[in-house]
Amino acid sequence: MKELTPRQQEILDFLQQQHQANGSMPSCQEIAGHFGFRSPNAVTEHLRLLRQKGVILREPGKARALRIVTPLQKLRRCVQDIPLYGSIPAGFAEAREQQAEGCVSVDINSVGYQPTRNAFALRVTGESMIGRHILDGDLVILEHGPDPRNGEIVAALIDGESTLKTYVVKQGKPYLKAENPKFPNLIPAQELVIQGVFRALIRPAKV
Amino acid sequence: MKELTPRQQEILDFLQQQHQANGSMPSCQEIAGHFGFRSPNAVTEHLRLLRQKGVILREPGKARALRIVTPLQKLRRCVQDIPLYGSIPAGFAEAREQQAEGCVSVDINSVGYQPTRNAFALRVTGESMIGRHILDGDLVILEHGPDPRNGEIVAALIDGESTLKTYVVKQGKPYLKAENPKFPNLIPAQELVIQGVFRALIRPAKV
DNA sequence: CCAAATACTGTATGTAAATACAGTATGAAA
DNA sequence: TTTCATACTGTATTTACATACAGTATTTGG
């Protein structure tokens, strides 16, 4: 790939910024308007050169049909948005999307699996799962729905709060186990609502 | 927000999938083509209803100028692409973007800080940092450039491989310490290249 | 049972947008 | 000095696209 001229870099930056802001690419006329060109041809020429240098893709004849190709975006997979809850008090279905506190956006490649529509994220408070290397402040991504297997980490509703525990089956009976000697152990899982099964974790930077 | 009909959900899903795949929204005709409509009017009608229900935004008259409005996307911040390397043998600047093995895409909200252009990701192999709760298979996000502070986790080039260690200063001298009793401890940091300072972590799902 | 909303067909139209053709000015390379 | 690529102006043309109008089944709610 050859180097871009300063002007070409300006055009490319504008394309990228507009796509971020509006979700779609600007038309040739809009680009011309932004840079004060009186002729749409100036844009056509620039886009031709950008295409020639391999930094954008075009579908000829189509409106707003250009894509920026960066080395990273070639590798980039689909980015999924997962709702982040503070806690999930009661039913799961109702809570979905309404009262999400935030949003965790990760590509399925990094996170190692394809989140379903039942995926959600929780922020961990406390050190109760330190034995499984989950720390205070971590974001955990969970799947709502599937039955947990022995030894998997689950989020359960305990005293109105979503709490992470290990799901263990002992003599045929399911229990929830905290992975920290300071915490109470082995709560019978029958009367508890399992909200989700642990899938992945994000540990944000310390501030 | 009112409920969407099944057909409307299909249309919305198609819009979302196409935008993910192509970076731009399909035109009315393309939507009609996909669903086998013989009239572009069917699409116009659907888009009108989707707009009315508040799930998409439109700019009238403009080609492909529709945006999906989900509660999650309102919360979503900027998604950043961070190059993923297997290891970084020598110079950092040269390696950038060329030989990236993959790409980690996270929003800066989830990851807790704003990655710079010098951010990169490594996949952890081995259990040498288990004392700091970093496991085999984890993705770590690092910043290249800043001087590490005492106790911070760094990636250093040891025997041609990037290895995670804790950076400790003992009696004015910097050392690198493995957080696992099985591993050799306290390597003098002078002759080693510090490639990056730990910022965040992603633990993918086990397969 | 009727009214209203959904889910379309079919044709037509205005315009937004890409493109084509003909030029001009400027700086770098040869 | 010529040549070539960049960086544009100006006008014209074609087509991709959104939209408007007229009409028909099917479903849903009161």
PDB file of N, CA and C in Angstrom, chain B residues 148-191:
ATOM      1  N   PRO B 148       6.623   1.622  33.264  1.00  0.00           N
ATOM      2  CA  PRO B 148       5.831   0.900  34.262  1.00  0.00           C
ATOM      3  C   PRO B 148       6.114   1.415  35.663  1.00  0.00           C
ATOM      4  N   ARG B 149       5.090   1.385  36.479  1.00  0.00           N
ATOM      5  CA  ARG B 149       5.267   1.731  37.890  1.00  0.00           C
ATOM      6  C   ARG B 149       5.458   0.444  38.682  1.00  0.00           C
ATOM      7  N   ASN B 150       5.945   0.598  39.884  1.00  0.00           N
ATOM      8  CA  ASN B 150       6.212  -0.550  40.738  1.00  0.00           C
ATOM      9  C   ASN B 150       4.929  -1.365  40.955  1.00  0.00           C
ATOM     10  N   GLY B 151       5.009  -2.639  40.676  1.00  0.00           N
ATOM     11  CA  GLY B 151       3.869  -3.511  40.904  1.00  0.00           C
ATOM     12  C   GLY B 151       2.988  -3.704  39.684  1.00  0.00           C
ATOM     13  N   GLU B 152       3.210  -2.925  38.651  1.00  0.00           N
ATOM     14  CA  GLU B 152       2.392  -3.097  37.444  1.00  0.00           C
ATOM     15  C   GLU B 152       2.851  -4.325  36.661  1.00  0.00           C
ATOM     16  N   ILE B 153       1.913  -4.869  35.895  1.00  0.00           N
ATOM     17  CA  ILE B 153       2.222  -6.045  35.089  1.00  0.00           C
ATOM     18  C   ILE B 153       2.692  -5.572  33.722  1.00  0.00           C
ATOM     19  N   VAL B 154       3.776  -6.165  33.253  1.00  0.00           N
ATOM     20  CA  VAL B 154       4.330  -5.740  31.972  1.00  0.00           C
ATOM     21  C   VAL B 154       4.560  -6.957  31.072  1.00  0.00           C
ATOM     22  N   ALA B 155       4.629  -6.689  29.768  1.00  0.00           N
ATOM     23  CA  ALA B 155       5.058  -7.709  28.817  1.00  0.00           C
ATOM     24  C   ALA B 155       6.495  -7.410  28.460  1.00  0.00           C
ATOM     25  N   ALA B 156       7.345  -8.404  28.613  1.00  0.00           N
ATOM     26  CA  ALA B 156       8.762  -8.218  28.319  1.00  0.00           C
ATOM     27  C   ALA B 156       9.212  -9.264  27.320  1.00  0.00           C
ATOM     28  N   LEU B 157      10.257  -8.914  26.571  1.00  0.00           N
ATOM     29  CA  LEU B 157      10.771  -9.830  25.558  1.00  0.00           C
ATOM     30  C   LEU B 157      11.847 -10.712  26.193  1.00  0.00           C
ATOM     31  N   ILE B 158      11.523 -11.984  26.436  1.00  0.00           N
ATOM     32  CA  ILE B 158      12.468 -12.914  27.049  1.00  0.00           C
ATOM     33  C   ILE B 158      12.617 -14.111  26.116  1.00  0.00           C
ATOM     34  N   ASP B 159      13.849 -14.325  25.665  1.00  0.00           N
ATOM     35  CA  ASP B 159      14.150 -15.434  24.752  1.00  0.00           C
ATOM     36  C   ASP B 159      13.260 -15.397  23.503  1.00  0.00           C
ATOM     37  N   GLY B 160      13.093 -14.206  22.958  1.00  0.00           N
ATOM     38  CA  GLY B 160      12.350 -14.074  21.710  1.00  0.00           C
ATOM     39  C   GLY B 160      10.849 -14.179  21.856  1.00  0.00           C
ATOM     40  N   GLU B 161      10.372 -14.267  23.095  1.00  0.00           N
ATOM     41  CA  GLU B 161       8.930 -14.345  23.297  1.00  0.00           C
ATOM     42  C   GLU B 161       8.464 -13.266  24.255  1.00  0.00           C
ATOM     43  N   SER B 162       7.261 -12.799  24.026  1.00  0.00           N
ATOM     44  CA  SER B 162       6.690 -11.817  24.930  1.00  0.00           C
ATOM     45  C   SER B 162       6.121 -12.548  26.142  1.00  0.00           C
ATOM     46  N   THR B 163       6.603 -12.164  27.318  1.00  0.00           N
ATOM     47  CA  THR B 163       6.191 -12.847  28.533  1.00  0.00           C
ATOM     48  C   THR B 163       5.668 -11.821  29.532  1.00  0.00           C
ATOM     49  N   LEU B 164       4.624 -12.201  30.235  1.00  0.00           N
ATOM     50  CA  LEU B 164       4.072 -11.308  31.256  1.00  0.00           C
ATOM     51  C   LEU B 164       4.812 -11.507  32.575  1.00  0.00           C
ATOM     52  N   LYS B 165       5.171 -10.394  33.201  1.00  0.00           N
ATOM     53  CA  LYS B 165       5.810 -10.423  34.517  1.00  0.00           C
ATOM     54  C   LYS B 165       5.312  -9.215  35.308  1.00  0.00           C
ATOM     55  N   THR B 166       5.545  -9.276  36.614  1.00  0.00           N
ATOM     56  CA  THR B 166       5.285  -8.093  37.427  1.00  0.00           C
ATOM     57  C   THR B 166       6.561  -7.260  37.509  1.00  0.00           C
ATOM     58  N   TYR B 167       6.402  -5.969  37.361  1.00  0.00           N
ATOM     59  CA  TYR B 167       7.537  -5.066  37.408  1.00  0.00           C
ATOM     60  C   TYR B 167       7.716  -4.597  38.846  1.00  0.00           C
ATOM     61  N   VAL B 168       8.809  -4.991  39.475  1.00  0.00           N
ATOM     62  CA  VAL B 168       9.042  -4.575  40.860  1.00  0.00           C
ATOM     63  C   VAL B 168      10.367  -3.832  40.964  1.00  0.00           C
ATOM     64  N   VAL B 169      10.369  -2.824  41.795  1.00  0.00           N
ATOM     65  CA  VAL B 169      11.595  -2.062  42.048  1.00  0.00           C
ATOM     66  C   VAL B 169      12.066  -2.401  43.461  1.00  0.00           C
ATOM     67  N   LYS B 170      13.289  -2.960  43.550  1.00  0.00           N
ATOM     68  CA  LYS B 170      13.835  -3.368  44.847  1.00  0.00           C
ATOM     69  C   LYS B 170      15.165  -2.658  45.033  1.00  0.00           C
ATOM     70  N   GLN B 171      15.246  -1.853  46.055  1.00  0.00           N
ATOM     71  CA  GLN B 171      16.447  -1.059  46.328  1.00  0.00           C
ATOM     72  C   GLN B 171      16.894  -0.284  45.086  1.00  0.00           C
ATOM     73  N   GLY B 172      15.927   0.364  44.482  1.00  0.00           N
ATOM     74  CA  GLY B 172      16.227   1.221  43.340  1.00  0.00           C
ATOM     75  C   GLY B 172      16.431   0.484  42.024  1.00  0.00           C
ATOM     76  N   LYS B 173      16.509  -0.853  42.087  1.00  0.00           N
ATOM     77  CA  LYS B 173      16.759  -1.594  40.847  1.00  0.00           C
ATOM     78  C   LYS B 173      15.483  -2.286  40.371  1.00  0.00           C
ATOM     79  N   PRO B 174      15.168  -2.177  39.081  1.00  0.00           N
ATOM     80  CA  PRO B 174      13.967  -2.818  38.552  1.00  0.00           C
ATOM     81  C   PRO B 174      14.199  -4.301  38.263  1.00  0.00           C
ATOM     82  N   TYR B 175      13.220  -5.105  38.656  1.00  0.00           N
ATOM     83  CA  TYR B 175      13.272  -6.536  38.383  1.00  0.00           C
ATOM     84  C   TYR B 175      11.939  -6.966  37.760  1.00  0.00           C
ATOM     85  N   LEU B 176      11.956  -8.130  37.157  1.00  0.00           N
ATOM     86  CA  LEU B 176      10.715  -8.745  36.674  1.00  0.00           C
ATOM     87  C   LEU B 176      10.456 -10.010  37.472  1.00  0.00           C
ATOM     88  N   LYS B 177       9.222 -10.128  37.954  1.00  0.00           N
ATOM     89  CA  LYS B 177       8.887 -11.209  38.871  1.00  0.00           C
ATOM     90  C   LYS B 177       7.726 -12.019  38.302  1.00  0.00           C
ATOM     91  N   ALA B 178       7.876 -13.332  38.318  1.00  0.00           N
ATOM     92  CA  ALA B 178       6.772 -14.187  37.888  1.00  0.00           C
ATOM     93  C   ALA B 178       5.851 -14.427  39.069  1.00  0.00           C
ATOM     94  N   GLU B 179       4.576 -14.472  38.804  1.00  0.00           N
ATOM     95  CA  GLU B 179       3.612 -14.620  39.897  1.00  0.00           C
ATOM     96  C   GLU B 179       3.188 -16.080  40.027  1.00  0.00           C
ATOM     97  N   ASN B 180       4.178 -16.949  40.099  1.00  0.00           N
ATOM     98  CA  ASN B 180       3.917 -18.367  40.260  1.00  0.00           C
ATOM     99  C   ASN B 180       5.184 -18.986  40.827  1.00  0.00           C
ATOM    100  N   PRO B 181       5.075 -19.666  41.977  1.00  0.00           N
ATOM    101  CA  PRO B 181       6.276 -20.211  42.633  1.00  0.00           C
ATOM    102  C   PRO B 181       7.056 -21.159  41.747  1.00  0.00           C
ATOM    103  N   LYS B 182       6.410 -21.746  40.736  1.00  0.00           N
ATOM    104  CA  LYS B 182       7.108 -22.704  39.878  1.00  0.00           C
ATOM    105  C   LYS B 182       8.053 -22.021  38.892  1.00  0.00           C
ATOM    106  N   PHE B 183       7.882 -20.721  38.737  1.00  0.00           N
ATOM    107  CA  PHE B 183       8.654 -20.037  37.711  1.00  0.00           C
ATOM    108  C   PHE B 183       9.839 -19.276  38.318  1.00  0.00           C
ATOM    109  N   PRO B 184      10.897 -19.132  37.569  1.00  0.00           N
ATOM    110  CA  PRO B 184      12.062 -18.386  38.070  1.00  0.00           C
ATOM    111  C   PRO B 184      11.671 -16.937  38.348  1.00  0.00           C
ATOM    112  N   ASN B 185      12.278 -16.392  39.328  1.00  0.00           N
ATOM    113  CA  ASN B 185      11.874 -15.106  39.872  1.00  0.00           C
ATOM    114  C   ASN B 185      12.921 -14.044  39.588  1.00  0.00           C
ATOM    115  N   LEU B 186      12.518 -12.822  39.678  1.00  0.00           N
ATOM    116  CA  LEU B 186      13.418 -11.676  39.742  1.00  0.00           C
ATOM    117  C   LEU B 186      14.531 -11.660  38.694  1.00  0.00           C
ATOM    118  N   ILE B 187      14.125 -11.385  37.498  1.00  0.00           N
ATOM    119  CA  ILE B 187      15.102 -11.200  36.427  1.00  0.00           C
ATOM    120  C   ILE B 187      15.429  -9.710  36.358  1.00  0.00           C
ATOM    121  N   PRO B 188      16.696  -9.343  36.344  1.00  0.00           N
ATOM    122  CA  PRO B 188      17.020  -7.914  36.224  1.00  0.00           C
ATOM    123  C   PRO B 188      16.403  -7.331  34.961  1.00  0.00           C
ATOM    124  N   ALA B 189      15.773  -6.184  35.079  1.00  0.00           N
ATOM    125  CA  ALA B 189      14.997  -5.636  33.969  1.00  0.00           C
ATOM    126  C   ALA B 189      15.833  -4.783  33.028  1.00  0.00           C
ATOM    127  N   GLN B 190      17.097  -4.518  33.414  1.00  0.00           N
ATOM    128  CA  GLN B 190      17.884  -3.577  32.599  1.00  0.00           C
ATOM    129  C   GLN B 190      18.030  -4.043  31.151  1.00  0.00           C
ATOM    130  N   GLU B 191      18.474  -5.296  31.017  1.00  0.00           N
ATOM    131  CA  GLU B 191      18.806  -5.734  29.665  1.00  0.00           C
ATOM    132  C   GLU B 191      17.573  -6.212  28.877  1.00  0.00           C
TER     133      GLU B 191
END
